[in-house]
Coordinates of C-alpha atoms in Angstrom, one line a residue:
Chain A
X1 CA -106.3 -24.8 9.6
X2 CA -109.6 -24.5 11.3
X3 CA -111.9 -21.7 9.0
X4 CA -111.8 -19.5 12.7
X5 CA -108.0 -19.7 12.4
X6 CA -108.2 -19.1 9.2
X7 CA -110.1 -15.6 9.6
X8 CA -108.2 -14.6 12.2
X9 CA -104.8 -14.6 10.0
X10 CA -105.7 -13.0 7.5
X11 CA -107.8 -10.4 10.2
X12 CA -103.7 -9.8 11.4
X13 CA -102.1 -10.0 8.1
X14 CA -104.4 -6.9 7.0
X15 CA -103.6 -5.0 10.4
X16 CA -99.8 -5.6 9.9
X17 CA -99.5 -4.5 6.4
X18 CA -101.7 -1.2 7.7
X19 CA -99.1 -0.8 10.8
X20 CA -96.4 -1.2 8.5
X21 CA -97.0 2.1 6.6
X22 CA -96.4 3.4 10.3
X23 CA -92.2 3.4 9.3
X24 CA -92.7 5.5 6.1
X25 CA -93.8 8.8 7.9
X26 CA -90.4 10.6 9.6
X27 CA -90.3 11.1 13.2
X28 CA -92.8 8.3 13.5
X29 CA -91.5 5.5 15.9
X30 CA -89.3 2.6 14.2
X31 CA -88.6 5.3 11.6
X32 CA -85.2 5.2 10.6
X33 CA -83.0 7.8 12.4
X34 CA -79.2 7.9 10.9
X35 CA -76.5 8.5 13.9
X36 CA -73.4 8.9 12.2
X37 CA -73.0 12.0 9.7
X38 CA -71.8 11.8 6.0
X39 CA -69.9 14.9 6.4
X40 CA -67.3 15.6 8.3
X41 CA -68.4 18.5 10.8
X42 CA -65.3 19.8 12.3
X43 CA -67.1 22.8 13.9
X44 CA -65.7 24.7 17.1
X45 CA -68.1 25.1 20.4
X46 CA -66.9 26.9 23.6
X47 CA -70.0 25.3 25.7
X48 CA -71.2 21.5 25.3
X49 CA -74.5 22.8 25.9
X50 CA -74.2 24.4 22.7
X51 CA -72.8 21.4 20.8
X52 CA -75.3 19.3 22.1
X53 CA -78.0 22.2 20.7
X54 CA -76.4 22.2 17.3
X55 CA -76.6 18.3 16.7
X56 CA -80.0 18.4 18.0
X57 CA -81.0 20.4 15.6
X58 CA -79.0 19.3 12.5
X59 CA -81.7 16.2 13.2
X60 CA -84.6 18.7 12.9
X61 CA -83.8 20.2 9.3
X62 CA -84.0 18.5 6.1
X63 CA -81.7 19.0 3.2
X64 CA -83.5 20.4 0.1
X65 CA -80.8 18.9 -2.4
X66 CA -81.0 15.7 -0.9
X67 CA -84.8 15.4 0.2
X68 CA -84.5 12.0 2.3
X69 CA -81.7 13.5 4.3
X70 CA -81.2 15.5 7.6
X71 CA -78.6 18.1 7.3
X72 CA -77.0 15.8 9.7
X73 CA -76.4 13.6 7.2
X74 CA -76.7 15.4 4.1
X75 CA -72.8 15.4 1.6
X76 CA -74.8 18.5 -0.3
X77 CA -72.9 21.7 -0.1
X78 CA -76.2 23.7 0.8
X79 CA -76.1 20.9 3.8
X80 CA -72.7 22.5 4.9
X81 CA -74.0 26.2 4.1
X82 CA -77.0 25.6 6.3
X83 CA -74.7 23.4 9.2
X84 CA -72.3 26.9 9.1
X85 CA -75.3 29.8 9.6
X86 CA -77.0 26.9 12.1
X87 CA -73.3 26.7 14.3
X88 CA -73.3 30.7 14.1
X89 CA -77.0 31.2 15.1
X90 CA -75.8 28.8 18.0
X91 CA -72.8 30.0 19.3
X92 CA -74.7 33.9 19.1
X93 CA -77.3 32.8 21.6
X94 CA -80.5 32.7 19.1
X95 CA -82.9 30.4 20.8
X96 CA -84.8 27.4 18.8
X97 CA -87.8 28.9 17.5
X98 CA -85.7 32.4 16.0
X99 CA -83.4 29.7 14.0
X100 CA -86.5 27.9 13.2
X101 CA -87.7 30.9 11.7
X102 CA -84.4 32.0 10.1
X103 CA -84.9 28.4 8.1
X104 CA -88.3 28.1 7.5
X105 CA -89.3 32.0 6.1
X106 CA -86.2 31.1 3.6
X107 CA -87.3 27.7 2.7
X108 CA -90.7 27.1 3.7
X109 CA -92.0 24.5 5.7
X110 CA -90.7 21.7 3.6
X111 CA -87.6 22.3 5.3
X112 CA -88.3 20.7 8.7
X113 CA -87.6 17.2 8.6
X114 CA -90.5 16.3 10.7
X115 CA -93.7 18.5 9.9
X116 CA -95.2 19.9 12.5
X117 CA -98.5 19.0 13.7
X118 CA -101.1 21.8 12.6
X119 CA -104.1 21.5 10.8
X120 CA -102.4 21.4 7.2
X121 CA -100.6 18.1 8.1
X122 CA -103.4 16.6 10.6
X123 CA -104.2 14.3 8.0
X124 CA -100.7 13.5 7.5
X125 CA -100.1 13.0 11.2
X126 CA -103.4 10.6 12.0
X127 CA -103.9 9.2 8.6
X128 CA -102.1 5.8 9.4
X129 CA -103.7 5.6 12.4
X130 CA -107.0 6.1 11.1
X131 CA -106.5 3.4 8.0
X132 CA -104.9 1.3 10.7
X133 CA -108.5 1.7 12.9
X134 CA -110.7 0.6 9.9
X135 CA -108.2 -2.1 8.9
X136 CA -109.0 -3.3 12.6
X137 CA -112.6 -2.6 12.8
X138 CA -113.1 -4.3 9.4
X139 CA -111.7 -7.1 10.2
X140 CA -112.2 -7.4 13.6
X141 CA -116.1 -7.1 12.0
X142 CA -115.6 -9.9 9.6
X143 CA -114.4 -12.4 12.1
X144 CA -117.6 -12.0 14.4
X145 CA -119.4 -12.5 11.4
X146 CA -117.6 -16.0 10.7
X147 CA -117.3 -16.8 14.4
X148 CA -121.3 -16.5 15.0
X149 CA -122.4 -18.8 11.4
X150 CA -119.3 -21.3 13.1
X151 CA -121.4 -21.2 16.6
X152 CA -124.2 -22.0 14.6
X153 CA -123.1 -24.8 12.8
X154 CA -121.4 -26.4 16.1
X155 CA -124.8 -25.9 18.1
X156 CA -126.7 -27.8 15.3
X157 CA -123.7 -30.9 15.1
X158 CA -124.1 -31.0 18.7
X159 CA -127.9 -31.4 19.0
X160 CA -127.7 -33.9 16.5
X161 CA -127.7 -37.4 17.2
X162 CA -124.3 -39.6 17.2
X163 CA -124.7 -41.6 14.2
X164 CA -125.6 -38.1 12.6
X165 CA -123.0 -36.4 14.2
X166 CA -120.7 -38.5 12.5
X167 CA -122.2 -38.0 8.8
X168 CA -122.3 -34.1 9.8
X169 CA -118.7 -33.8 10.7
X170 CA -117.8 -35.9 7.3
X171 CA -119.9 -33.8 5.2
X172 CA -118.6 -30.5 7.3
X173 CA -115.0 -32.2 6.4
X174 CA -116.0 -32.5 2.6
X175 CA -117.0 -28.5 2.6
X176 CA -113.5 -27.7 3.9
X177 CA -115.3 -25.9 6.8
X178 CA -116.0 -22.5 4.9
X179 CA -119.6 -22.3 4.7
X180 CA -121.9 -23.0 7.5
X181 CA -124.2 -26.2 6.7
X182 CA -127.4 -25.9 7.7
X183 CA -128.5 -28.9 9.3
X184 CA -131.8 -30.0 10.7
X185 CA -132.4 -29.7 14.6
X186 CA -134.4 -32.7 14.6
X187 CA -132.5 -36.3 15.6
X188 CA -132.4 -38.8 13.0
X189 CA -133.3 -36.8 9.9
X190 CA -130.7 -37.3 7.0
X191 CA -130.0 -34.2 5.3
X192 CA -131.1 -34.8 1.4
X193 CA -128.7 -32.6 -0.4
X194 CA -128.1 -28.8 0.2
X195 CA -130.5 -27.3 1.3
X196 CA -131.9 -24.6 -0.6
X197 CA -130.9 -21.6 1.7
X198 CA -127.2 -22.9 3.4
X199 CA -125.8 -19.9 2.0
X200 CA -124.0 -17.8 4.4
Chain B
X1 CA -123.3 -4.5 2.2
X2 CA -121.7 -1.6 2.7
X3 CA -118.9 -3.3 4.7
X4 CA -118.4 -5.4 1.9
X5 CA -117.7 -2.2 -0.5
X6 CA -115.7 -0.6 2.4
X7 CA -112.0 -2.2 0.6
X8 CA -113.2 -0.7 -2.8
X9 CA -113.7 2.5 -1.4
X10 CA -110.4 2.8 0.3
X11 CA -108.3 1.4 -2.6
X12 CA -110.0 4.3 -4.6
X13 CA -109.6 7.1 -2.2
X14 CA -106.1 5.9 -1.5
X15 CA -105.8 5.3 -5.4
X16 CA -106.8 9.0 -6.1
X17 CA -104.2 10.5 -3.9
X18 CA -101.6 8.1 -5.3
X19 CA -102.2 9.1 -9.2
X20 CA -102.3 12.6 -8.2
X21 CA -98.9 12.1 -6.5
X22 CA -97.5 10.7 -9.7
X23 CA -97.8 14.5 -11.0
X24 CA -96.2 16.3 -8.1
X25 CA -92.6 17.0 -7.9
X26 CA -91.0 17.1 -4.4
X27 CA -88.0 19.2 -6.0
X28 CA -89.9 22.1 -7.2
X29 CA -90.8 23.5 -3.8
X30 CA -92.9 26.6 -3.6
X31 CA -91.5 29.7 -2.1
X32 CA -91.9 31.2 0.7
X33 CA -90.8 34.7 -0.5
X34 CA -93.7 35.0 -3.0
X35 CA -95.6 38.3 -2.0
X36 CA -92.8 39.2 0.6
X37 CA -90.2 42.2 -0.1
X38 CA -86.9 40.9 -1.9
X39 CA -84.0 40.2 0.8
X40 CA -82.1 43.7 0.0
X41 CA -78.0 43.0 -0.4
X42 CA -75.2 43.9 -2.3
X43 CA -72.9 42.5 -4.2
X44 CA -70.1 42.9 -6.9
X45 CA -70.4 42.5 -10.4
X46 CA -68.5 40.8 -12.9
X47 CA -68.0 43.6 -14.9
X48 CA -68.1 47.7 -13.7
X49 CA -70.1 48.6 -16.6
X50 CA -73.4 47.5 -17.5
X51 CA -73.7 45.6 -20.9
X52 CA -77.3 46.9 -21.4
X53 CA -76.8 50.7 -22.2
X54 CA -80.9 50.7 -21.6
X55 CA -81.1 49.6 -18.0
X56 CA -81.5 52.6 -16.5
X57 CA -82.9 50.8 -13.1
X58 CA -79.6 48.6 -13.5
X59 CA -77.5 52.0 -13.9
X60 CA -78.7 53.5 -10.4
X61 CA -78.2 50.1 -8.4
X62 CA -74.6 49.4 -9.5
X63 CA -72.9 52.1 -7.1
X64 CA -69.7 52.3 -5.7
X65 CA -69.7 49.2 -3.4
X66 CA -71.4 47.2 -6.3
X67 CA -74.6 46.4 -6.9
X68 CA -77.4 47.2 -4.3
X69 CA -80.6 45.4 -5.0
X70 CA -82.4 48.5 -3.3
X71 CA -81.8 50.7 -6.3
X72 CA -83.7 48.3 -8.5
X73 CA -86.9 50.1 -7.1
X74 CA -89.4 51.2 -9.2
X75 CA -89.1 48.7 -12.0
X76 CA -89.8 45.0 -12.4
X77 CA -86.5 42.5 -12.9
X78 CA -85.6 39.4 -13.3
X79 CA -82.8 37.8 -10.9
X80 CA -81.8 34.4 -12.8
X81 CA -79.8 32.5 -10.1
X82 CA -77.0 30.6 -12.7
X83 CA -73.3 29.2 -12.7
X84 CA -70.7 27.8 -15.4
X85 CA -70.2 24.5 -13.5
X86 CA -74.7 23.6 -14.3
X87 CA -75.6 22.0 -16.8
X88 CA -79.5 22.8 -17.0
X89 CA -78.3 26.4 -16.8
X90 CA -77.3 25.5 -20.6
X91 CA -80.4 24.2 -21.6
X92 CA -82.2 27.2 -20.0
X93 CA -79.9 30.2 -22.0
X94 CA -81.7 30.2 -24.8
X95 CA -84.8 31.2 -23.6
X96 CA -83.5 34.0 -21.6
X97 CA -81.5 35.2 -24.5
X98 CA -84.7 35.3 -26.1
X99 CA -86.5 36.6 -23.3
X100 CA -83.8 39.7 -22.7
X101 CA -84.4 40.8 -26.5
X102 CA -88.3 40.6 -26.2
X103 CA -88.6 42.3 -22.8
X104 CA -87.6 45.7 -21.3
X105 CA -87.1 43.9 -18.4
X106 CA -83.7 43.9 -17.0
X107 CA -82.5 40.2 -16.6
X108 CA -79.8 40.2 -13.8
X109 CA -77.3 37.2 -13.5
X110 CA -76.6 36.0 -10.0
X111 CA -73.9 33.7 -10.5
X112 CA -73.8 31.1 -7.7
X113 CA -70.5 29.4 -6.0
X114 CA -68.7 29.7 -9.3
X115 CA -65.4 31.4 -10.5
X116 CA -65.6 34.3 -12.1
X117 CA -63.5 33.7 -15.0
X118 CA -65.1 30.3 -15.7
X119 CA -68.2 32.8 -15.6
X120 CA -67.2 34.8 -18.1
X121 CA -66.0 32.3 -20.5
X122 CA -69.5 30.3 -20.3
X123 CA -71.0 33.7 -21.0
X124 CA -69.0 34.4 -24.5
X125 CA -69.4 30.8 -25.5
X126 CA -73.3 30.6 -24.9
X127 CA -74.2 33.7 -25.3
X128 CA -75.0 37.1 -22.6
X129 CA -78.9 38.1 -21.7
X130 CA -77.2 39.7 -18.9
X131 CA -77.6 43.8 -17.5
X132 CA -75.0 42.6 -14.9
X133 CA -74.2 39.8 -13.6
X134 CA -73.1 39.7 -9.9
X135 CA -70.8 36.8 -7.9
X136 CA -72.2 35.7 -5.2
X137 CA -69.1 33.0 -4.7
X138 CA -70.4 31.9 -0.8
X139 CA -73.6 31.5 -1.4
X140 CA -74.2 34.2 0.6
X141 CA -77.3 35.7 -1.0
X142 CA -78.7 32.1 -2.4
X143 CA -79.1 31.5 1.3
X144 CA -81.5 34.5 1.7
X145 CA -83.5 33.8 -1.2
X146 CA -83.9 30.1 -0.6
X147 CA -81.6 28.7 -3.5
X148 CA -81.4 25.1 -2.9
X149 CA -80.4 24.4 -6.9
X150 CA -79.6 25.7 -10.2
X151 CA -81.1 27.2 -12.1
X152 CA -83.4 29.5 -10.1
X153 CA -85.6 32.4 -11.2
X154 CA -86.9 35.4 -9.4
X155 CA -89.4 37.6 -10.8
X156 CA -89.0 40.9 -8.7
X157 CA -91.9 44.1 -8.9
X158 CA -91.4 47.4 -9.0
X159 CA -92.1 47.7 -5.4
X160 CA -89.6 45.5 -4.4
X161 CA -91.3 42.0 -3.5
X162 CA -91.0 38.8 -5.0
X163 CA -93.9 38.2 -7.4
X164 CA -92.8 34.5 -9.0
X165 CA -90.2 32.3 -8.8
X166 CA -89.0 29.1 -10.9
X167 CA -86.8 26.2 -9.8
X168 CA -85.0 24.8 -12.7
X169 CA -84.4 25.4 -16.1
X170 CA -87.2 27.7 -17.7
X171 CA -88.4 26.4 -21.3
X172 CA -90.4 27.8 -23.8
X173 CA -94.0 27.1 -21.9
X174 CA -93.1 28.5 -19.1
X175 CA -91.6 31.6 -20.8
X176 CA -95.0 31.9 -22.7
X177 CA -97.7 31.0 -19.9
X178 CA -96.1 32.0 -16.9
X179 CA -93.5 35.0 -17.2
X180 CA -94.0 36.6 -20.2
X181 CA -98.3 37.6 -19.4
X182 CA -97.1 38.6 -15.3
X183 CA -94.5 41.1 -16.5
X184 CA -97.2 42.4 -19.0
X185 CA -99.4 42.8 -15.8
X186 CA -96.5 45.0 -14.0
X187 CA -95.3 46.9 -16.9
X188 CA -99.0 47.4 -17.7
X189 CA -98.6 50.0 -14.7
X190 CA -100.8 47.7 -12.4
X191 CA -97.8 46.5 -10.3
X192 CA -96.8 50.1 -9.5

């Protein structure tokens, strides 16, 4: 693999491990989202509109017992408490933001599966984005870097002569192609050695 | 040069948050009660009488419906959120055995989705810190003071709100550093 190529892998490989912490946040896209509850929730609605309310928000809660778990999905019996008081808040008409409350001045915020966006959890909101942005800018940095000492080192094969172009791409071949070799612009001079100052 | 550093400095930022993360506990969530009044209700005890002939606070609130938490005005108590069926709860009893002798503070039992003659067994065979202790089979007050697991503690003021609370089983630290020097604040007359 060309030294270019090379960069440019691991420039990716750095991005996708950032982009991969992406999935660990709730809510965030790709995250996983169970559709099928553990518990069995017989529960009795007069309107579908309401039924479709109530597992709505079943999604939007997060049981305390188990901490990785909706109360959609959630065996716990404070899971079924909460699913009971959230079908009655329902069925009475309370709009989202008074059963929001009804949970939240109870339990705290912990309690909403994904948190809102305020400036407590800014930094849990943009984080990833903003490690993912100086994965990219670091490496996206590092590859100019590598590409312009490359450029160099082509510009100075080319302007060699052809019997020297030859020796230059052995030696180049010998060096594996990581550091640049600093050749002499003039035709027909043999490099002696490395020079003193080749070092990238 | 300084891009070159750039990966050191993010592995120890990141690091930092990480090792501090190692000390939290997702499970002990802080309340949102704390500094709020007490959710009032009632609710029937175990037993009509008493077993603390000194609570007087605990004498007014147990009426004829039961036990209203309103009549607990004017002094600080402890609601300890327990049930025969938990086994920290056991682990715990100790140190509110100990803490009921040490203290004037009424320790009320709140004894969560359990049955009350399983309750009442528990109690003889590990012993009864108890003023009263009240069944609260449903859940029904748990739900209003945020009980997600047991044991819970609720230290309540004289003026009604809720000045502390502990998830899980207390132990002696906790006892010494944390409850024991706030009730000597309120009793102190500052919480009045």
């Amino acid at each position: 693999m060309t030294p270019r190529k090379h960069r440019c892998l691991r420039t990716f490989l750095l991005a996708a491990t950032l982009a991969r912490g992406l999935h660990a946040f709730p809510g965030m896209p790709g995250g996983i989202v169970a559709d099928a509850s553990a518990a069995e929730n017989v529960v009795a609605f007069e309107r579908d509109a309401d039924r479709v309310r109530y597992e709505r928000l079943l999604h939007d809660y997060r049981c305390l017992k188990c901490q990785n778990q909706s109360l959609a999905d959630s065996g716990a019996s404070l899971a079924a408490d909460l699913r009971v008081q959230i079908h009655d808040r329902v069925v009475e008409g309370d709009d989202d933001a008074a059963i929001d409350d009804y949970l939240v001045s109870r339990y705290g915020d912990f309690v909403r599966y994904r948190p809102r966006f305020a400036e407590k959890t800014a930094v849990l909101w943009l984080g990833p984005f903003a490690l993912l942005a100086i994965g990219l800018g670091a490496g996206f940095v590092m590859a100019r870097r590598g590409t312009r000492t490359d450029a160099a080192a082509h510009a100075a094969v080319s302007a060699a002569g052809p019997s020297e172009r030859g020796r230059l791409e052995e030696a180049r071949r010998l060096l594996g192609g990581t550091g640049a070799v600093d050749v002499p612009t003039v035709a027909g001079a043999a490099p002696r050695g490395p020079p003193a100052d080749a070092l990238p | 040069m300084i891009l070159r550093l750039l990966p050191l400095a993010l592995f120890v930022g990141v690091g930092f948050f990480l090792y501090r993360g190692l000390s939290l506990d997702p499970t002990e969530l802080p309340s949102p009660l704390i500094g709020k009044p007490a959710p009032e209700f009632v609710a029937a005890p175990l037993e009509r009488e008493p077993s603390d002939a000194s609570a007087e606070a605990v004498k007014t609130a147990l009426g004829e419906d039961g036990f209203d938490s309103a009549g607990m005005r004017g002094e600080p108590w402890l609601l300890n959120v327990w049930a025969s069926w938990c086994g920290p709860c056991i682990e715990e009893h100790p140190q509110l055995v100990a803490f009921a002798r040490a203290s004037d503070v009424p320790v009320v039992g709140l004894n969560y989705k359990d049955d009350p003659a399983d309750a009442k067994a528990w109690l003889v065979r590990h012993g009864d810190p108890f003023a009263t202790v009240l069944s609260d089979a449903k859940g029904a007050v748990g739900l209003d003071y945020g009980v997600y697991g047991v044991p819970e503690t609720f230290l309540i003021g004289p003026d009604g709100t809720v000045r502390w609370k502990h998830v899980g089983p207390m132990d002696e630290s906790v006892l010494r550093d944390d409850l024991l020097p706030l009730v000597a604040t309120m009793v102190g007359g500052e919480g009045l």
